[in-house]
Amino acid sequence: MAREPNIHEAHRLERRGRRLPALVIVSLVVVLGATWVGLFGFMTGNSAFGTVEDLEDRYICDVDEVALEFPNLSTLSEVYTDDGVLLGKLTERNSQPVTLDEMPELVVAALLSAEDKDFYSHEGINFKAIFRAALANYNSSGVQGGSTLTQQVVKANFLTAERTIERKLCEAVVAAELEQLYTKDEILEFYMNSVFYGSNAYGAKAAAQEYFGEELTGLTVAQAATLFVPVRNPTIYHPRNEPSNTIAARNRTINQMVANGFISERDAASARGEPLDVIAHAGFEELAPPVMIAVRQQLLRNEEYGLGDDPEERKRAVFGCPASDTSCEGGGGLKIHVTIDYDLQEEANRILRAWFQPGFGGPTGAIAAVDNRTGAIRVMASGLDFGTDLEAGQRPYDLASEGGRQVGSAFKPFTLAAALEYGRLDGQPITLGSYWDKSSPAEIDCGFPCYNGSNIWPVRNFNPNTPQALESLEAATYNSRNTVYARVVDSVGPEQVVEMAERLGIQGELRPYPSITLGVFDVSPLEMASAYSVFATQGQRYEPYLIERIEDADGNVVFERDPMPTVVLSPSIAAAVNSTLQLVVAEGTGRRADIERPQGGKTGTATDARDVMFVGYVPQLTTAVWAGYADGALPLEDFVVWNDLEGEEQYFRAATGGQLAAPIWKQFMLEATKGTPPIDFAPEPPGTAVYRQTPFATVPDVGVETTDGSLDAGAAVDLVFASGLAGSVVEVASEEEAGTVVGTSPLAGTRLRQGSSVEVHVSSGVPPEVGMPDLRGIDVGDVASTLAEFRAETGVVLGWVVQDVFVVDPQLSGKVVRTDPTAGNPVTNEQTVTLYVGVQP
């Protein structure tokens, strides 16, 4: 914090840039602590680390002293949510700094007893503690601590947290350098104001108010000793959540205060007998860490906010002047207004922690919500606490915005949009009314190694043995049919799906593999919510954003967001996709997400149920819900959650997006839309209906030969299905060898609506006694003479009626393409048959 020049200033400036002999000693001790082999090697001059001079060259950290400036904790910027809640001050270290003179001796004594009793006697490094760590390192594979308060300041503010010998060397060197730049009192003051005390309290004053509702001067011995307990691990030693652990650690600190001569045994005995008496939390602590870090990163990395042209200028604008620069003026004091809805964020956090309770030992989840009308991020919620203590359940990243995972079938709408825009099947445009073979399993030839070194990608539905039948693309979407979408992406091309997904806002790495349609590449919930919002807005994309407005210390607006949409998808295609995603909730796999108002969405289940998702929207808001394991893609099998929507435990043998993510989405969105009247989506623009038409298809030539030269009926039927027509095998009387394909009805080249039936005629091997003559291919004008010849040969008189059918092949115009009954089937005297005659459309 800002301070007057003192007698230490000239002394510190005089010593800047000069290495102390202690630095070499420090480096040596740390290396020796890494391994006894290192000790022997160094003493003999054969160490893998080289000579002392080599050690200095390789590991002594020449940190620019400008980088060793403490953040100015007295002029910090504030961050407010969309609904006016103060999240905190823009620092990861403090929110209520005070001078060391304002800190009671009792509080200082408690800190030194808990963390570093020799603080005022060492030069930044505790050699005895390092030696103890060296002994421990000899028997372990990691690098252990022995950190002083100064080293903790260095690690938290100037270096990474990686546990390596090199980093430990740098920590020791920078700690010694820091002690030359600042007085002991300055380091202690910064430490007490900057460390995290749990529950979003940064600084001793904030912690005293958070846990006891007291100023520092009002703390008892027991409370002062408790204050620093959560510093080492705010989850394991959280005064509210872990009272037993906290009391045990508090009492150890009290004992140390006696040993250090700070308090009497009588006072200690009284303090050890006191209950914790921690007050109930009354703030917004669960929200702050991931949001605050995201805001900090955006402000420091981007020029768009007008805070400076380079990172140093932006840092000064956000955090104010460094504590060591007494001539600096201005900076800091900003009010940053973010788009987060605090009440919704808190509800999202509550829902996730209710469903995924630590005691169940199961997965966790994340929720991201975006305003469709602006792109404003309303919620970024994770089922885990933010932090670096992995064993305590913390994670150093936000699962909602940074946790990219496979999204499964939730990716299918991007394939659908690409198919409606680019796709062709049998020369006809792909529509929601186009028909596809839904049989499972399916085999897709990628044209390159795409599955375990093979060019063939095997695909199965949720029901892995789906019989061969047709399904419209619309139905295949709301039923989430994998094999249909595999065939669609094979027809459209995975490159087009990649382009569509990126256009809608997916920013993660996507590769043009056919499996992209099943969501095999990692995408974050926030990306999915943003991309889906395009379907709700008829093709308009708003860039998702977190920072709405920035005011300086005088209240002047220095930045204000003006969201402008970009049309990235045809309004009619977006409307067609939207109508289909509404059916997912009304009739398909997303029924558990139904909140009884206009809505759309899609379920997603990754391969082997490793991640599940539901992404859905109402006209105003789009929300993505993910569930899975934070540390890797593990199967979601054999676990229990608390179904907070139904108020009961729920066991999952294997999870799906529709079973797990969809009801969580429903619970959140019921809260998000509470008090908001249902509104309809915008009317569909002209031209949308064309994407629901059923295209035509041409009956294929089924002359498929097998290796023995005969015609294969199964392959013939597959060809018919691949054209969007329903093929079936019909045995007909024929002199051809039994099983031989002898043709189709209608004839090859006949144009039919997709979804129509086509018979594949297979010879029975037995010629007919009196069968229907084969009139296919003859001119309608020749029917009378042909049937007269038939009468002369068989004595059977046939009448006929003519019905027109469209044909693509002009040579079939005016010719019979199909008969009922079909050729070879029995006919009787004076029977009337139907002749289907080709006409040009």
Tab-separated table of N, CA, C and O in Angstrom, residues 713-776:
chain	number	residue	atom	x	y	z
A	713	ALA	N	-28.973	-59.788	-53.134
A	713	ALA	CA	-30.207	-59.114	-52.746
A	713	ALA	C	-29.968	-58.127	-51.611
A	713	ALA	O	-30.520	-57.018	-51.588
A	714	GLY	N	-29.138	-58.503	-50.634
A	714	GLY	CA	-28.871	-57.606	-49.509
A	714	GLY	C	-28.227	-56.314	-49.955
A	714	GLY	O	-28.595	-55.222	-49.496
A	715	ALA	N	-27.240	-56.412	-50.855
A	715	ALA	CA	-26.591	-55.214	-51.360
A	715	ALA	C	-27.559	-54.366	-52.166
A	715	ALA	O	-27.501	-53.133	-52.129
A	716	ALA	N	-28.462	-55.016	-52.878
A	716	ALA	CA	-29.457	-54.291	-53.662
A	716	ALA	C	-30.385	-53.495	-52.744
A	716	ALA	O	-30.693	-52.327	-53.003
A	717	VAL	N	-30.809	-54.116	-51.659
A	717	VAL	CA	-31.671	-53.421	-50.702
A	717	VAL	C	-30.928	-52.249	-50.063
A	717	VAL	O	-31.485	-51.164	-49.868
A	718	ASP	N	-29.641	-52.451	-49.737
A	718	ASP	CA	-28.850	-51.357	-49.163
A	718	ASP	C	-28.774	-50.174	-50.104
A	718	ASP	O	-28.831	-49.009	-49.666
A	719	LEU	N	-28.610	-50.449	-51.404
A	719	LEU	CA	-28.571	-49.361	-52.382
A	719	LEU	C	-29.883	-48.589	-52.394
A	719	LEU	O	-29.895	-47.365	-52.505
A	720	VAL	N	-30.975	-49.297	-52.297
A	720	VAL	CA	-32.286	-48.637	-52.278
A	720	VAL	C	-32.408	-47.745	-51.043
A	720	VAL	O	-32.820	-46.583	-51.123
A	721	PHE	N	-32.026	-48.270	-49.867
A	721	PHE	CA	-32.101	-47.482	-48.631
A	721	PHE	C	-31.186	-46.262	-48.694
A	721	PHE	O	-31.524	-45.188	-48.198
A	722	ALA	N	-30.010	-46.428	-49.301
A	722	ALA	CA	-29.076	-45.316	-49.404
A	722	ALA	C	-29.627	-44.187	-50.257
A	722	ALA	O	-29.157	-43.047	-50.164
A	723	SER	N	-30.609	-44.463	-51.068
A	723	SER	CA	-31.255	-43.449	-51.901
A	723	SER	C	-32.426	-42.780	-51.202
A	723	SER	O	-33.098	-41.933	-51.790
A	724	GLY	N	-32.692	-43.179	-49.950
A	724	GLY	CA	-33.819	-42.610	-49.221
A	724	GLY	C	-35.124	-43.313	-49.508
A	724	GLY	O	-36.197	-42.775	-49.214
A	725	LEU	N	-35.049	-44.519	-50.052
A	725	LEU	CA	-36.233	-45.321	-50.355
A	725	LEU	C	-36.196	-46.601	-49.527
A	725	LEU	O	-35.121	-47.091	-49.180
A	726	ALA	N	-37.378	-47.126	-49.222
A	726	ALA	CA	-37.476	-48.313	-48.377
A	726	ALA	C	-37.478	-49.559	-49.247
A	726	ALA	O	-38.447	-49.836	-49.948
A	727	GLY	N	-36.388	-50.292	-49.211
A	727	GLY	CA	-36.282	-51.496	-50.032
A	727	GLY	C	-36.747	-52.732	-49.276
A	727	GLY	O	-36.555	-52.856	-48.071
A	728	SER	N	-37.356	-53.633	-50.031
A	728	SER	CA	-37.750	-54.931	-49.458
A	728	SER	C	-37.602	-55.990	-50.538
A	728	SER	O	-37.747	-55.714	-51.730
A	729	VAL	N	-37.290	-57.194	-50.121
A	729	VAL	CA	-37.086	-58.298	-51.059
A	729	VAL	C	-38.414	-59.009	-51.288
A	729	VAL	O	-39.110	-59.379	-50.330
A	730	VAL	N	-38.760	-59.156	-52.561
A	730	VAL	CA	-39.974	-59.885	-52.937
A	730	VAL	C	-39.574	-60.994	-53.889
A	730	VAL	O	-38.930	-60.752	-54.911
A	731	GLU	N	-39.928	-62.200	-53.521
A	731	GLU	CA	-39.620	-63.343	-54.379
A	731	GLU	C	-40.668	-63.447	-55.465
A	731	GLU	O	-41.870	-63.392	-55.201
A	732	VAL	N	-40.202	-63.587	-56.691
A	732	VAL	CA	-41.113	-63.684	-57.835
A	732	VAL	C	-40.788	-64.948	-58.624
A	732	VAL	O	-39.661	-65.455	-58.603
A	733	ALA	N	-41.832	-65.459	-59.291
A	733	ALA	CA	-41.626	-66.627	-60.146
A	733	ALA	C	-40.741	-66.243	-61.312
A	733	ALA	O	-40.979	-65.251	-61.995
A	734	SER	N	-39.686	-67.012	-61.517
A	734	SER	CA	-38.731	-66.692	-62.572
A	734	SER	C	-37.918	-67.931	-62.892
A	734	SER	O	-37.684	-68.778	-62.021
A	735	GLU	N	-37.492	-68.020	-64.138
A	735	GLU	CA	-36.644	-69.128	-64.534
A	735	GLU	C	-35.198	-68.909	-64.135
A	735	GLU	O	-34.376	-69.823	-64.235
A	736	GLU	N	-34.855	-67.652	-63.662
A	736	GLU	CA	-33.492	-67.395	-63.216
A	736	GLU	C	-33.180	-68.235	-61.978
A	736	GLU	O	-34.066	-68.706	-61.277
A	737	GLU	N	-31.877	-68.405	-61.723
A	737	GLU	CA	-31.459	-69.173	-60.557
A	737	GLU	C	-32.042	-68.558	-59.282
A	737	GLU	O	-32.123	-67.345	-59.141
A	738	ALA	N	-32.479	-69.401	-58.396
A	738	ALA	CA	-33.087	-68.932	-57.157
A	738	ALA	C	-32.139	-67.982	-56.424
A	738	ALA	O	-30.945	-68.238	-56.309
A	739	GLY	N	-32.708	-66.842	-55.940
A	739	GLY	CA	-31.925	-65.848	-55.214
A	739	GLY	C	-31.355	-64.766	-56.084
A	739	GLY	O	-30.800	-63.786	-55.570
A	740	THR	N	-31.463	-64.905	-57.384
A	740	THR	CA	-30.923	-63.896	-58.284
A	740	THR	C	-31.835	-62.676	-58.324
A	740	THR	O	-33.060	-62.814	-58.423
A	741	VAL	N	-31.231	-61.474	-58.226
A	741	VAL	CA	-32.007	-60.252	-58.363
A	741	VAL	C	-32.374	-60.080	-59.822
A	741	VAL	O	-31.511	-60.060	-60.697
A	742	VAL	N	-33.667	-59.977	-60.080
A	742	VAL	CA	-34.126	-59.877	-61.462
A	742	VAL	C	-34.675	-58.490	-61.809
A	742	VAL	O	-35.078	-58.264	-62.949
A	743	GLY	N	-34.685	-57.568	-60.816
A	743	GLY	CA	-35.142	-56.215	-61.105
A	743	GLY	C	-35.800	-55.584	-59.900
A	743	GLY	O	-35.745	-56.100	-58.776
A	744	THR	N	-36.393	-54.435	-60.128
A	744	THR	CA	-37.108	-53.716	-59.067
A	744	THR	C	-38.469	-53.308	-59.581
A	744	THR	O	-38.726	-53.259	-60.782
A	745	SER	N	-39.296	-52.985	-58.636
A	745	SER	CA	-40.593	-52.405	-58.969
A	745	SER	C	-40.824	-51.246	-58.006
A	745	SER	O	-40.865	-51.472	-56.787
A	746	PRO	N	-40.852	-50.017	-58.526
A	746	PRO	CA	-40.765	-49.596	-59.922
A	746	PRO	C	-39.373	-49.849	-60.518
A	746	PRO	O	-38.441	-50.169	-59.815
A	747	LEU	N	-39.281	-49.636	-61.842
A	747	LEU	CA	-38.019	-49.852	-62.542
A	747	LEU	C	-36.959	-48.851	-62.099
A	747	LEU	O	-37.269	-47.758	-61.616
A	748	ALA	N	-35.708	-49.222	-62.281
A	748	ALA	CA	-34.597	-48.299	-62.041
A	748	ALA	C	-34.796	-47.042	-62.868
A	748	ALA	O	-35.172	-47.105	-64.042
A	749	GLY	N	-34.550	-45.883	-62.234
A	749	GLY	CA	-34.740	-44.605	-62.898
A	749	GLY	C	-36.062	-43.943	-62.583
A	749	GLY	O	-36.242	-42.760	-62.896
A	750	THR	N	-36.983	-44.687	-61.982
A	750	THR	CA	-38.269	-44.088	-61.618
A	750	THR	C	-38.050	-43.081	-60.490
A	750	THR	O	-37.300	-43.323	-59.544
A	751	ARG	N	-38.708	-41.949	-60.565
A	751	ARG	CA	-38.562	-40.891	-59.562
A	751	ARG	C	-39.716	-40.980	-58.572
A	751	ARG	O	-40.881	-40.888	-58.959
A	752	LEU	N	-39.355	-41.139	-57.295
A	752	LEU	CA	-40.348	-41.257	-56.230
A	752	LEU	C	-40.005	-40.293	-55.101
A	752	LEU	O	-38.856	-39.852	-54.967
A	753	ARG	N	-40.975	-39.986	-54.284
A	753	ARG	CA	-40.692	-39.243	-53.071
A	753	ARG	C	-39.858	-40.111	-52.136
A	753	ARG	O	-40.098	-41.311	-51.995
A	754	GLN	N	-38.851	-39.518	-51.489
A	754	GLN	CA	-38.101	-40.275	-50.491
A	754	GLN	C	-39.072	-40.809	-49.427
A	754	GLN	O	-40.048	-40.169	-49.086
A	755	GLY	N	-38.774	-41.984	-48.936
A	755	GLY	CA	-39.659	-42.650	-47.993
A	755	GLY	C	-40.583	-43.644	-48.659
A	755	GLY	O	-41.230	-44.443	-47.972
A	756	SER	N	-40.652	-43.603	-50.024
A	756	SER	CA	-41.502	-44.548	-50.751
A	756	SER	C	-40.883	-45.940	-50.743
A	756	SER	O	-39.687	-46.113	-50.479
A	757	SER	N	-41.705	-46.920	-51.059
A	757	SER	CA	-41.258	-48.318	-51.037
A	757	SER	C	-40.841	-48.779	-52.423
A	757	SER	O	-41.432	-48.394	-53.429
A	758	VAL	N	-39.823	-49.603	-52.440
A	758	VAL	CA	-39.330	-50.203	-53.677
A	758	VAL	C	-39.128	-51.692	-53.426
A	758	VAL	O	-38.505	-52.079	-52.437
A	759	GLU	N	-39.672	-52.504	-54.326
A	759	GLU	CA	-39.483	-53.942	-54.219
A	759	GLU	C	-38.248	-54.360	-54.996
A	759	GLU	O	-38.057	-53.952	-56.142
A	760	VAL	N	-37.420	-55.154	-54.376
A	760	VAL	CA	-36.294	-55.773	-55.059
A	760	VAL	C	-36.713	-57.206	-55.373
A	760	VAL	O	-36.947	-58.013	-54.471
A	761	HIS	N	-36.881	-57.505	-56.650
A	761	HIS	CA	-37.398	-58.804	-57.064
A	761	HIS	C	-36.278	-59.829	-57.140
A	761	HIS	O	-35.259	-59.607	-57.794
A	762	VAL	N	-36.512	-60.927	-56.478
A	762	VAL	CA	-35.544	-62.014	-56.432
A	762	VAL	C	-36.218	-63.273	-56.964
A	762	VAL	O	-37.341	-63.620	-56.589
A	763	SER	N	-35.503	-63.962	-57.833
A	763	SER	CA	-36.071	-65.148	-58.476
A	763	SER	C	-36.290	-66.273	-57.461
A	763	SER	O	-35.446	-66.537	-56.607
A	764	SER	N	-37.466	-66.915	-57.610
A	764	SER	CA	-37.752	-68.112	-56.792
A	764	SER	C	-37.137	-69.363	-57.413
A	764	SER	O	-37.074	-70.406	-56.761
A	765	GLY	N	-36.728	-69.232	-58.673
A	765	GLY	CA	-36.183	-70.394	-59.377
A	765	GLY	C	-37.239	-71.270	-60.008
A	765	GLY	O	-36.924	-72.259	-60.662
A	766	VAL	N	-38.507	-70.904	-59.824
A	766	VAL	CA	-39.616	-71.690	-60.373
A	766	VAL	C	-40.406	-70.808	-61.323
A	766	VAL	O	-40.922	-69.770	-60.908
A	767	PRO	N	-40.526	-71.177	-62.590
A	767	PRO	CA	-41.294	-70.347	-63.525
A	767	PRO	C	-42.771	-70.351	-63.156
A	767	PRO	O	-43.292	-71.340	-62.647
A	768	PRO	N	-43.485	-69.285	-63.416
A	768	PRO	CA	-44.908	-69.200	-63.050
A	768	PRO	C	-45.758	-70.076	-63.966
A	768	PRO	O	-45.434	-70.300	-65.124
A	769	GLU	N	-46.873	-70.579	-63.394
A	769	GLU	CA	-47.837	-71.311	-64.238
A	769	GLU	C	-48.545	-70.306	-65.135
A	769	GLU	O	-48.480	-70.393	-66.352
A	770	VAL	N	-49.301	-69.387	-64.555
A	770	VAL	CA	-49.836	-68.255	-65.299
A	770	VAL	C	-49.532	-67.033	-64.440
A	770	VAL	O	-50.227	-66.762	-63.453
A	771	GLY	N	-48.494	-66.356	-64.803
A	771	GLY	CA	-48.093	-65.191	-64.012
A	771	GLY	C	-48.294	-63.925	-64.790
A	771	GLY	O	-48.414	-63.925	-66.021
A	772	MET	N	-48.325	-62.833	-64.064
A	772	MET	CA	-48.461	-61.515	-64.677
A	772	MET	C	-47.316	-61.300	-65.653
A	772	MET	O	-46.142	-61.511	-65.314
A	773	PRO	N	-47.636	-60.925	-66.885
A	773	PRO	CA	-46.563	-60.696	-67.847
A	773	PRO	C	-45.728	-59.485	-67.435
A	773	PRO	O	-46.216	-58.563	-66.781
A	774	ASP	N	-44.474	-59.494	-67.816
A	774	ASP	CA	-43.580	-58.376	-67.505
A	774	ASP	C	-43.753	-57.307	-68.569
A	774	ASP	O	-43.252	-57.426	-69.690
A	775	LEU	N	-44.526	-56.268	-68.215
A	775	LEU	CA	-44.820	-55.195	-69.155
A	775	LEU	C	-43.866	-54.006	-68.980
A	775	LEU	O	-43.991	-53.003	-69.691
A	776	ARG	N	-42.947	-54.097	-68.033
A	776	ARG	CA	-42.057	-52.972	-67.761
A	776	ARG	C	-41.175	-52.657	-68.969
A	776	ARG	O	-40.610	-53.544	-69.581
